Short mmCIF file of C-alpha atoms and ligand atoms in Angstrom, two decimals:
data_model
loop_
_atom_site.label_atom_id
_atom_site.label_comp_id
_atom_site.label_asym_id
_atom_site.label_seq_id
_atom_site.Cartn_x
_atom_site.Cartn_y
_atom_site.Cartn_z
CA MET A 1 -11.67 0.16 -2.67
CA ILE A 2 -15.01 1.44 -3.79
CA PRO A 3 -15.44 0.32 -7.40
CA GLY A 4 -17.11 2.67 -9.83
CA SER A 5 -16.29 5.93 -8.07
CA ASN A 6 -16.54 9.35 -9.72
CA ILE A 7 -13.11 10.87 -10.07
CA LEU A 8 -12.51 14.45 -11.06
CA LEU A 9 -9.01 14.72 -12.50
CA GLY A 10 -7.44 18.16 -12.47
CA VAL A 11 -4.58 18.67 -14.92
CA THR A 12 -2.27 21.66 -14.57
CA GLY A 13 0.48 23.03 -16.77
CA GLY A 14 3.60 20.95 -16.43
CA ILE A 15 5.34 18.62 -18.86
CA ALA A 16 3.87 15.62 -17.00
CA ALA A 17 0.40 16.79 -18.17
CA PHE A 18 0.69 14.44 -21.14
CA LYS A 19 0.65 11.52 -18.69
CA ALA A 20 -2.87 12.53 -17.64
CA ALA A 21 -4.14 10.79 -20.80
CA GLU A 22 -2.80 7.43 -19.62
CA LEU A 23 -3.97 8.15 -16.06
CA VAL A 24 -7.55 8.60 -17.31
CA ARG A 25 -7.30 5.26 -19.12
CA ARG A 26 -5.96 3.45 -16.04
CA LEU A 27 -8.60 4.88 -13.74
CA LYS A 28 -11.31 3.84 -16.19
CA GLU A 29 -9.83 0.34 -16.42
CA ARG A 30 -10.30 0.12 -12.65
CA GLY A 31 -14.01 0.77 -13.14
CA HIS A 32 -14.10 4.48 -12.24
CA ASP A 33 -15.86 7.24 -14.12
CA VAL A 34 -13.46 10.11 -14.84
CA ARG A 35 -14.10 13.74 -15.74
CA CYS A 36 -11.25 16.13 -16.38
CA VAL A 37 -10.62 19.76 -15.51
CA MET A 38 -7.79 21.56 -17.27
CA THR A 39 -6.13 24.82 -16.37
CA ARG A 40 -5.32 27.19 -19.21
CA SER A 41 -1.60 26.38 -19.00
CA ALA A 42 -2.29 22.63 -19.13
CA GLU A 43 -3.77 23.18 -22.58
CA ALA A 44 -0.33 24.18 -23.80
CA PHE A 45 0.86 20.62 -23.03
CA ILE A 46 -2.12 18.40 -23.95
CA THR A 47 -5.31 19.08 -25.85
CA PRO A 48 -8.72 18.99 -24.16
CA LEU A 49 -9.87 16.75 -27.03
CA THR A 50 -7.47 13.99 -25.95
CA LEU A 51 -8.87 13.94 -22.43
CA GLU A 52 -12.43 14.32 -23.71
CA VAL A 53 -12.12 11.26 -25.95
CA LEU A 54 -10.43 9.15 -23.29
CA SER A 55 -12.76 10.14 -20.45
CA GLY A 56 -15.92 10.12 -22.59
CA HIS A 57 -16.97 13.49 -21.11
CA PRO A 58 -16.46 17.12 -22.11
CA VAL A 59 -13.45 18.61 -20.35
CA TYR A 60 -14.10 21.43 -17.90
CA ARG A 61 -12.05 24.46 -18.90
CA GLU A 62 -11.57 27.89 -17.50
CA GLU A 63 -14.42 29.46 -19.48
CA TYR A 64 -16.88 26.93 -18.02
CA LEU A 65 -17.03 29.07 -14.90
CA GLN A 66 -19.93 30.91 -16.48
CA PRO A 67 -23.26 29.15 -15.87
CA ASP A 68 -24.24 27.25 -19.02
CA ASN A 69 -27.55 27.96 -20.76
CA SER A 70 -29.41 25.82 -18.24
CA GLY A 71 -28.28 28.20 -15.51
CA GLU A 72 -26.37 25.31 -13.88
CA GLU A 73 -23.21 26.36 -12.12
CA LEU A 74 -20.84 23.74 -13.45
CA HIS A 75 -18.15 24.10 -10.76
CA ILE A 76 -20.80 23.30 -8.14
CA SER A 77 -22.26 20.36 -10.04
CA ALA A 78 -18.75 19.03 -10.79
CA ALA A 79 -17.89 19.21 -7.08
CA GLU A 80 -21.14 17.46 -6.18
CA TRP A 81 -20.58 14.75 -8.80
CA ALA A 82 -17.04 13.87 -7.67
CA ASP A 83 -16.22 11.32 -4.97
CA LEU A 84 -12.57 12.37 -5.18
CA LEU A 85 -10.51 15.16 -6.69
CA CYS A 86 -7.07 14.20 -7.99
CA VAL A 87 -4.74 16.85 -9.41
CA ALA A 88 -1.97 15.25 -11.50
CA PRO A 89 0.33 16.88 -12.23
CA VAL A 90 -0.05 19.68 -9.74
CA THR A 91 2.33 22.62 -10.29
CA ALA A 92 3.86 24.80 -7.56
CA HIS A 93 1.44 27.53 -8.64
CA THR A 94 -1.69 25.40 -8.22
CA LEU A 95 -0.40 23.96 -4.92
CA ALA A 96 -0.18 27.54 -3.66
CA ARG A 97 -3.66 28.40 -4.96
CA LEU A 98 -5.16 25.31 -3.32
CA ALA A 99 -3.39 25.99 -0.03
CA LEU A 100 -4.54 29.61 0.02
CA GLY A 101 -8.09 28.81 -1.07
CA LEU A 102 -7.95 31.00 -4.16
CA ALA A 103 -10.76 30.57 -6.66
CA ASP A 104 -9.49 32.10 -9.86
CA ASP A 105 -10.25 29.37 -12.40
CA PHE A 106 -12.50 26.35 -12.85
CA LEU A 107 -10.15 23.94 -11.06
CA THR A 108 -9.57 25.99 -7.92
CA THR A 109 -13.20 27.11 -7.73
CA THR A 110 -14.35 23.50 -7.95
CA ALA A 111 -11.72 22.49 -5.37
CA LEU A 112 -13.15 25.08 -2.98
CA ALA A 113 -16.67 23.78 -3.51
CA PHE A 114 -15.53 20.17 -3.04
CA SER A 115 -15.36 18.54 0.39
CA GLY A 116 -14.21 14.96 -0.38
CA PRO A 117 -10.72 13.43 -0.51
CA LEU A 118 -8.01 15.30 -2.42
CA VAL A 119 -5.05 13.51 -4.04
CA LEU A 120 -2.14 15.61 -5.26
CA ALA A 121 0.71 14.44 -7.51
CA PRO A 122 3.22 17.31 -7.59
CA ALA A 123 5.71 17.63 -10.44
CA MET A 124 8.26 20.43 -10.78
CA HIS A 125 11.94 21.25 -10.97
CA THR A 126 14.02 20.21 -7.93
CA GLY A 127 14.83 23.78 -6.97
CA MET A 128 11.16 24.74 -6.96
CA TRP A 129 10.19 21.62 -5.02
CA GLN A 130 12.71 22.42 -2.31
CA LYS A 131 11.51 26.02 -1.84
CA GLU A 132 10.19 26.76 1.64
CA SER A 133 7.07 28.31 0.17
CA VAL A 134 6.21 25.15 -1.79
CA GLN A 135 6.89 22.90 1.19
CA GLY A 136 4.86 25.23 3.39
CA HIS A 137 1.85 25.04 1.07
CA LEU A 138 2.21 21.28 0.97
CA GLU A 139 2.21 21.07 4.78
CA VAL A 140 -0.95 23.19 4.91
CA LEU A 141 -2.66 20.87 2.44
CA LYS A 142 -1.49 17.74 4.26
CA GLY A 143 -2.79 19.28 7.47
CA ARG A 144 -6.17 19.38 5.75
CA SER A 145 -5.83 15.64 4.98
CA ALA A 146 -4.73 15.95 1.35
CA HIS A 147 -3.04 12.77 0.10
CA VAL A 148 0.27 13.64 -1.53
CA VAL A 149 1.91 11.11 -3.83
CA GLY A 150 5.47 11.76 -5.05
CA PRO A 151 7.30 13.47 -6.53
CA VAL A 152 10.15 11.04 -7.17
CA VAL A 153 13.72 11.29 -8.35
CA GLY A 154 14.05 10.96 -12.12
CA ALA A 155 14.61 12.75 -15.42
CA LEU A 156 13.21 16.29 -15.38
CA ALA A 157 12.08 18.54 -18.22
CA SER A 158 15.27 20.58 -17.77
CA GLY A 159 17.31 17.57 -18.86
CA GLU A 160 18.68 17.11 -15.32
CA THR A 161 17.97 14.21 -13.04
CA GLY A 162 16.61 15.03 -9.62
CA MET A 163 13.68 15.12 -7.25
CA GLY A 164 10.55 16.51 -8.84
CA ARG A 165 9.36 14.00 -11.41
CA MET A 166 5.67 13.09 -11.07
CA ALA A 167 5.06 9.78 -9.26
CA ASP A 168 4.44 6.83 -11.57
CA LEU A 169 0.85 6.25 -12.62
CA GLU A 170 0.52 3.02 -10.67
CA SER A 171 1.32 4.91 -7.44
CA ILE A 172 -1.18 7.64 -8.28
CA VAL A 173 -3.98 5.12 -8.99
CA LEU A 174 -3.08 3.37 -5.75
CA GLU A 175 -3.21 6.61 -3.77
CA VAL A 176 -6.60 7.42 -5.31
CA GLU A 177 -7.95 4.03 -4.31
CA LEU A 178 -6.48 4.24 -0.82
CA ALA A 179 -8.04 7.68 -0.42
CA LEU A 180 -11.40 6.37 -1.66
CA GLY A 181 -11.03 3.32 0.51
CA ASP A 182 -13.91 1.85 2.36
CA ARG A 183 -13.54 2.44 6.10
CA ASP A 184 -14.93 -1.06 6.48
CA LEU A 185 -12.45 -2.16 9.15
CA VAL A 186 -13.40 0.49 11.70
CA GLY A 187 -13.74 -1.27 15.06
CA LYS A 188 -11.59 -4.23 13.95
CA THR A 189 -8.13 -5.09 15.20
CA VAL A 190 -5.59 -6.38 12.71
CA LEU A 191 -2.34 -7.92 13.90
CA VAL A 192 0.45 -8.13 11.32
CA SER A 193 3.93 -9.60 11.66
CA ALA A 194 6.67 -8.57 9.26
CA GLY A 195 10.36 -8.93 8.54
CA PRO A 196 12.81 -11.63 9.59
CA THR A 197 13.71 -12.82 13.05
CA GLN A 198 17.35 -13.05 14.16
CA GLU A 199 18.61 -15.89 16.31
CA PRO A 200 21.89 -15.00 18.03
CA LEU A 201 24.85 -17.31 18.02
CA ASP A 202 27.14 -14.93 19.89
CA PRO A 203 27.07 -11.14 20.47
CA VAL A 204 27.95 -10.40 16.81
CA ARG A 205 26.54 -13.29 14.80
CA TYR A 206 23.06 -14.58 14.16
CA LEU A 207 20.96 -16.90 11.98
CA SER A 208 18.22 -15.20 10.02
CA ASN A 209 15.91 -15.38 7.01
CA ARG A 210 15.90 -13.08 4.01
CA SER A 211 13.02 -10.64 4.33
CA SER A 212 12.72 -6.88 3.78
CA GLY A 213 9.43 -6.64 5.70
CA ARG A 214 7.86 -4.60 2.87
CA MET A 215 4.88 -6.88 2.23
CA GLY A 216 3.86 -6.92 5.91
CA PHE A 217 4.32 -3.15 6.27
CA ALA A 218 2.19 -2.59 3.15
CA LEU A 219 -0.56 -4.81 4.59
CA ALA A 220 -0.44 -2.93 7.88
CA GLU A 221 -0.76 0.36 5.98
CA ALA A 222 -3.67 -0.92 3.88
CA ALA A 223 -5.53 -2.15 6.98
CA ALA A 224 -4.99 1.15 8.83
CA ARG A 225 -6.30 3.13 5.86
CA ARG A 226 -9.53 1.13 6.09
CA GLY A 227 -9.95 2.23 9.67
CA ALA A 228 -8.64 -0.85 11.54
CA ARG A 229 -6.62 -0.62 14.74
CA VAL A 230 -3.38 -2.12 13.49
CA VAL A 231 -0.54 -3.56 15.53
CA LEU A 232 2.59 -4.42 13.60
CA VAL A 233 5.08 -6.81 15.18
CA ALA A 234 8.30 -6.22 13.29
CA GLY A 235 11.56 -8.11 13.21
CA PRO A 236 14.75 -6.12 12.48
CA VAL A 237 13.93 -4.13 9.32
CA ASP A 238 14.82 -0.73 7.96
CA LEU A 239 11.33 0.62 7.25
CA GLU A 240 9.24 3.49 8.54
CA THR A 241 6.09 2.70 10.49
CA PRO A 242 3.04 3.43 8.29
CA PRO A 243 0.74 6.21 9.54
CA GLY A 244 -1.79 5.15 12.17
CA VAL A 245 -0.05 1.84 12.94
CA SER A 246 1.33 0.86 16.37
CA ARG A 247 4.54 -1.06 16.19
CA ALA A 248 6.31 -3.50 18.51
CA ASP A 249 9.89 -4.36 17.56
CA VAL A 250 11.23 -7.83 18.30
CA VAL A 251 14.39 -9.73 17.41
CA THR A 252 14.02 -13.45 17.99
CA ALA A 253 11.23 -15.87 17.06
CA ARG A 254 10.46 -16.44 20.74
CA GLU A 255 10.11 -12.71 21.35
CA MET A 256 7.85 -12.51 18.30
CA ARG A 257 5.77 -15.42 19.58
CA ASP A 258 5.38 -13.89 23.06
CA THR A 259 4.34 -10.51 21.64
CA ILE A 260 1.95 -12.01 19.11
CA ASN A 261 0.38 -14.41 21.58
CA GLU A 262 -0.33 -11.53 23.92
CA LEU A 263 -1.89 -9.40 21.18
CA ALA A 264 -3.72 -12.24 19.40
CA LEU A 265 -6.47 -12.41 22.00
CA ASP A 266 -7.91 -9.08 20.80
CA ALA A 267 -7.29 -9.56 17.09
CA ASP A 268 -9.99 -10.03 14.46
CA VAL A 269 -7.42 -10.67 11.73
CA ILE A 270 -3.89 -12.04 12.14
CA ILE A 271 -1.53 -11.83 9.18
CA MET A 272 1.80 -13.59 9.63
CA ALA A 273 3.94 -12.05 6.91
CA ALA A 274 7.13 -12.47 8.97
CA ALA A 275 9.86 -14.81 7.81
CA VAL A 276 10.33 -16.56 11.12
CA SER A 277 13.56 -18.51 11.58
CA ASP A 278 12.58 -22.12 11.95
CA PHE A 279 15.75 -22.93 13.93
CA ARG A 280 17.96 -21.27 16.50
CA PRO A 281 21.38 -22.15 17.85
CA SER A 282 20.94 -24.39 20.91
CA GLU A 283 23.63 -22.48 22.71
CA VAL A 284 24.30 -18.76 22.62
CA SER A 285 27.79 -17.72 23.60
CA ASP A 286 27.94 -14.53 25.64
CA LYS A 287 31.43 -13.86 24.20
CA LYS A 288 32.38 -13.59 20.52
CA LEU A 289 33.41 -17.02 19.22
CA LYS A 290 37.09 -16.85 18.27
CA LYS A 291 38.54 -18.24 15.05
CA ARG A 292 41.59 -19.51 16.90
CA ALA A 293 39.38 -21.81 19.01
CA GLY A 294 38.73 -23.87 15.81
CA MET A 295 35.60 -24.35 13.71
CA PRO A 296 32.54 -24.15 16.00
CA GLN A 297 30.09 -27.03 15.83
CA LEU A 298 26.62 -25.56 15.47
CA SER A 299 23.79 -27.37 17.08
CA LEU A 300 20.29 -26.11 16.31
CA GLU A 301 16.90 -26.50 17.87
CA SER A 302 13.41 -25.74 16.56
CA ASN A 303 11.67 -22.46 17.10
CA PRO A 304 7.98 -22.47 18.00
CA ASP A 305 5.58 -22.29 15.05
CA ILE A 306 3.78 -19.08 15.95
CA LEU A 307 0.99 -19.37 13.40
CA ALA A 308 0.15 -23.00 14.12
CA GLY A 309 -0.23 -22.09 17.81
CA LEU A 310 -2.77 -19.38 17.09
CA GLU A 311 -5.58 -21.77 16.25
CA ASP A 312 -6.12 -22.49 19.95
CA LEU A 313 -5.25 -19.01 21.16
CA ALA A 314 -7.35 -16.99 18.72
CA PRO A 315 -9.90 -19.39 17.21
CA HIS A 316 -12.21 -16.47 16.40
CA ALA A 317 -9.61 -14.58 14.33
CA LEU A 318 -9.12 -14.78 10.58
CA ARG A 319 -5.68 -16.37 10.35
CA ILE A 320 -3.52 -15.72 7.30
CA GLY A 321 -0.08 -17.07 6.48
CA PHE A 322 2.52 -16.63 3.78
CA ALA A 323 4.36 -19.40 1.99
CA ALA A 324 7.63 -18.35 0.40
CA GLU A 325 8.56 -21.34 -1.74
CA THR A 326 11.13 -22.34 -4.32
CA GLY A 327 9.67 -25.63 -5.54
CA ASP A 328 6.08 -26.57 -6.26
CA THR A 329 4.77 -23.34 -4.74
CA LEU A 330 1.06 -24.15 -4.76
CA GLU A 331 1.41 -27.70 -3.50
CA GLU A 332 3.64 -26.58 -0.62
CA ALA A 333 1.29 -23.72 0.23
CA ARG A 334 -1.76 -25.98 0.26
CA GLY A 335 0.04 -28.29 2.70
CA LYS A 336 0.71 -25.36 5.06
CA LEU A 337 -2.84 -24.04 4.75
CA GLU A 338 -4.09 -27.39 6.00
CA ALA A 339 -1.35 -28.16 8.51
CA LYS A 340 -1.69 -24.76 10.23
CA ASN A 341 -5.48 -24.68 9.73
CA LEU A 342 -5.48 -21.22 8.18
CA HIS A 343 -8.19 -19.27 6.41
CA PHE A 344 -5.83 -17.99 3.71
CA ILE A 345 -2.29 -18.63 2.59
CA ILE A 346 -0.44 -16.38 0.19
CA ALA A 347 2.06 -18.25 -1.92
CA ASN A 348 4.95 -16.68 -3.74
CA ASP A 349 7.86 -18.08 -5.66
CA VAL A 350 11.00 -16.70 -4.05
CA SER A 351 13.34 -18.26 -6.59
CA ARG A 352 12.53 -15.33 -8.93
CA SER A 353 14.65 -12.20 -8.57
CA ASP A 354 12.03 -9.76 -9.97
CA ILE A 355 9.55 -10.37 -7.14
CA GLY A 356 9.63 -11.33 -3.46
CA PHE A 357 12.54 -10.84 -1.06
CA ASP A 358 14.30 -7.53 -1.72
CA SER A 359 11.90 -6.34 -4.38
CA GLU A 360 9.26 -3.61 -4.20
CA HIS A 361 7.08 -5.98 -6.26
CA ASN A 362 5.37 -9.27 -5.74
CA GLU A 363 3.29 -11.79 -7.65
CA VAL A 364 1.24 -14.19 -5.55
CA THR A 365 -1.43 -16.85 -5.57
CA VAL A 366 -3.90 -16.90 -2.70
CA LEU A 367 -5.43 -20.12 -1.47
CA GLY A 368 -8.44 -19.76 0.75
CA PRO A 369 -12.08 -20.59 1.14
CA ALA A 370 -12.72 -20.20 -2.61
CA ARG A 371 -12.12 -23.47 -4.40
CA ALA A 372 -9.98 -21.93 -7.12
CA PRO A 373 -6.69 -20.24 -6.28
CA VAL A 374 -6.76 -16.46 -6.83
CA PHE A 375 -3.79 -15.17 -8.85
CA PHE A 376 -2.44 -11.61 -8.53
CA SER A 377 -0.01 -10.66 -11.30
CA ARG A 378 3.28 -8.81 -10.63
CA GLN A 379 2.62 -5.41 -9.07
CA SER A 380 3.94 -3.19 -6.29
CA LYS A 381 3.62 -4.65 -2.79
CA ARG A 382 1.55 -1.61 -1.76
CA ALA A 383 -0.93 -2.13 -4.61
CA LEU A 384 -1.08 -5.84 -3.88
CA ALA A 385 -1.69 -5.19 -0.17
CA VAL A 386 -4.80 -3.17 -0.99
CA LYS A 387 -6.22 -6.03 -3.06
CA LEU A 388 -5.35 -8.65 -0.45
CA MET A 389 -7.10 -6.55 2.21
CA ASP A 390 -10.19 -6.45 -0.07
CA LEU A 391 -10.17 -10.24 0.00
CA PHE A 392 -9.67 -10.52 3.78
CA SER A 393 -12.24 -7.91 4.61
CA GLU A 394 -14.76 -9.67 2.37
CA ALA A 395 -14.05 -12.94 4.18
CA LEU A 396 -14.38 -11.22 7.55
CA LYS A 397 -17.81 -9.88 6.61
CA LYS A 398 -18.92 -13.34 5.43
CA ARG A 399 -17.84 -15.18 8.52
CA GLU A 400 -19.14 -12.61 11.01
CA GLY A 401 -21.25 -14.69 13.35
CA ALA A 402 -20.21 -17.97 11.68
CA PRO A 403 -18.43 -20.60 13.83
CA ALA A 404 -14.64 -20.94 13.68
CA PRO A 405 -13.32 -23.58 11.28
CA THR A 406 -12.74 -27.09 12.64
CA ARG A 407 -10.29 -29.60 11.36
CA GLY A 408 -11.82 -32.05 8.84
O1 LIG B 501 8.19 -21.12 7.40
P1 LIG B 501 6.87 -21.54 6.81
O2 LIG B 501 6.92 -21.69 5.34
O3 LIG B 501 6.22 -22.69 7.53
O4 LIG B 501 5.91 -20.27 7.04
C1 LIG B 501 4.55 -20.33 6.73
C2 LIG B 501 3.81 -19.35 7.59
O5 LIG B 501 3.99 -19.68 8.97
C3 LIG B 501 4.25 -17.89 7.47
O6 LIG B 501 3.08 -17.09 7.53
C4 LIG B 501 5.13 -17.66 8.70
O7 LIG B 501 5.04 -16.31 9.13
C5 LIG B 501 4.53 -18.61 9.71
N1 LIG B 501 5.54 -19.16 10.63
C6 LIG B 501 5.36 -19.02 11.99
N2 LIG B 501 6.28 -19.55 12.87
C7 LIG B 501 7.34 -20.22 12.41
C8 LIG B 501 7.53 -20.40 11.04
C9 LIG B 501 6.61 -19.85 10.17
O8 LIG B 501 4.38 -18.41 12.40
N3 LIG B 501 8.21 -20.72 13.28
#
């Protein structure tokens, strides 16, 4: 993320317009400067004064299209000032105007004059959202690289529940920061593993670890957004491949090891977010084990430790592991950081039900080259991934040209 960016926030006339006030506050908390543009209909939902006070700048309104006394054309200077234009909420009407390139008020005129990233947070009634015309305009805008966040299913102004509610503010801030993102990983290759592995016992049964794969997928997405070539080695998970990421699907730990070892040679960063099964059944039956044959005696053997093996294979790469712990999380993680000779380890407490395994959220502590652990409070895995990538990319820049770590 580029701290201290200039964000032009367009607010259009939907009930979610009142949330723009909180959005301004959140963007400012993240160190950005925010100026607001309101359409005439937005003023029926929230006053310009509210956004003026919160942003610390006069709000651009429709009548500002006239040059001010200085002769300055404000829609041009606003477009030049902004690093990013975010329209939240964006109504069906404004989506259409943006797609068609109309310039009939301050917002659309500025949007035409602006050539940077555009983030759109649509909000409307389900029926309107589903209209072919709305979806068509959206496709046109996406085709021009607009970042669209939401809408989501939730309570609507009509009193019904359905698709069309504006995305939550955390997701909008995240989308803004992803869209602003430094392309600082262009030319770098990032290898990410995610999800569980499955170790078959017979054709229908297997041993596995709990893992949704979400954290690894979010990291792959964050790295791709920064311009890296990203290869994601995924165990069996039910997730869509993030845009711009190549994916190799594997099932067992040995398949994951073989795929990773092959790809590791070219990697600048290796992130092992997968929950690899430490053991596998020593014998795999090619027929389903039958109950009537009595209780089977399971004998297990160890799987290879993929990450520990990467020190020799990819000594040049930044190697990052995860430690999902239930006891003394930090102590355990520190042990793994040293034993596997990693650059970073990300520790999380998986005994909590509000973070980790099946959750969209996580709270982690990162141990790495800095003496003090770095704590990241509970947040969405996608938001966390962006911050973790900030940390890794910083470390990559620092060690560029420096020798690989040696065991002490
Ligand atoms: O399972 P453990 O807690 O040791 O996992 C720590 C790190 O090591 C994780 O990043 C995991 O992906 C990796 N790991 C591995 N191969 C294994 C077990 C774990 O690469 N067999």
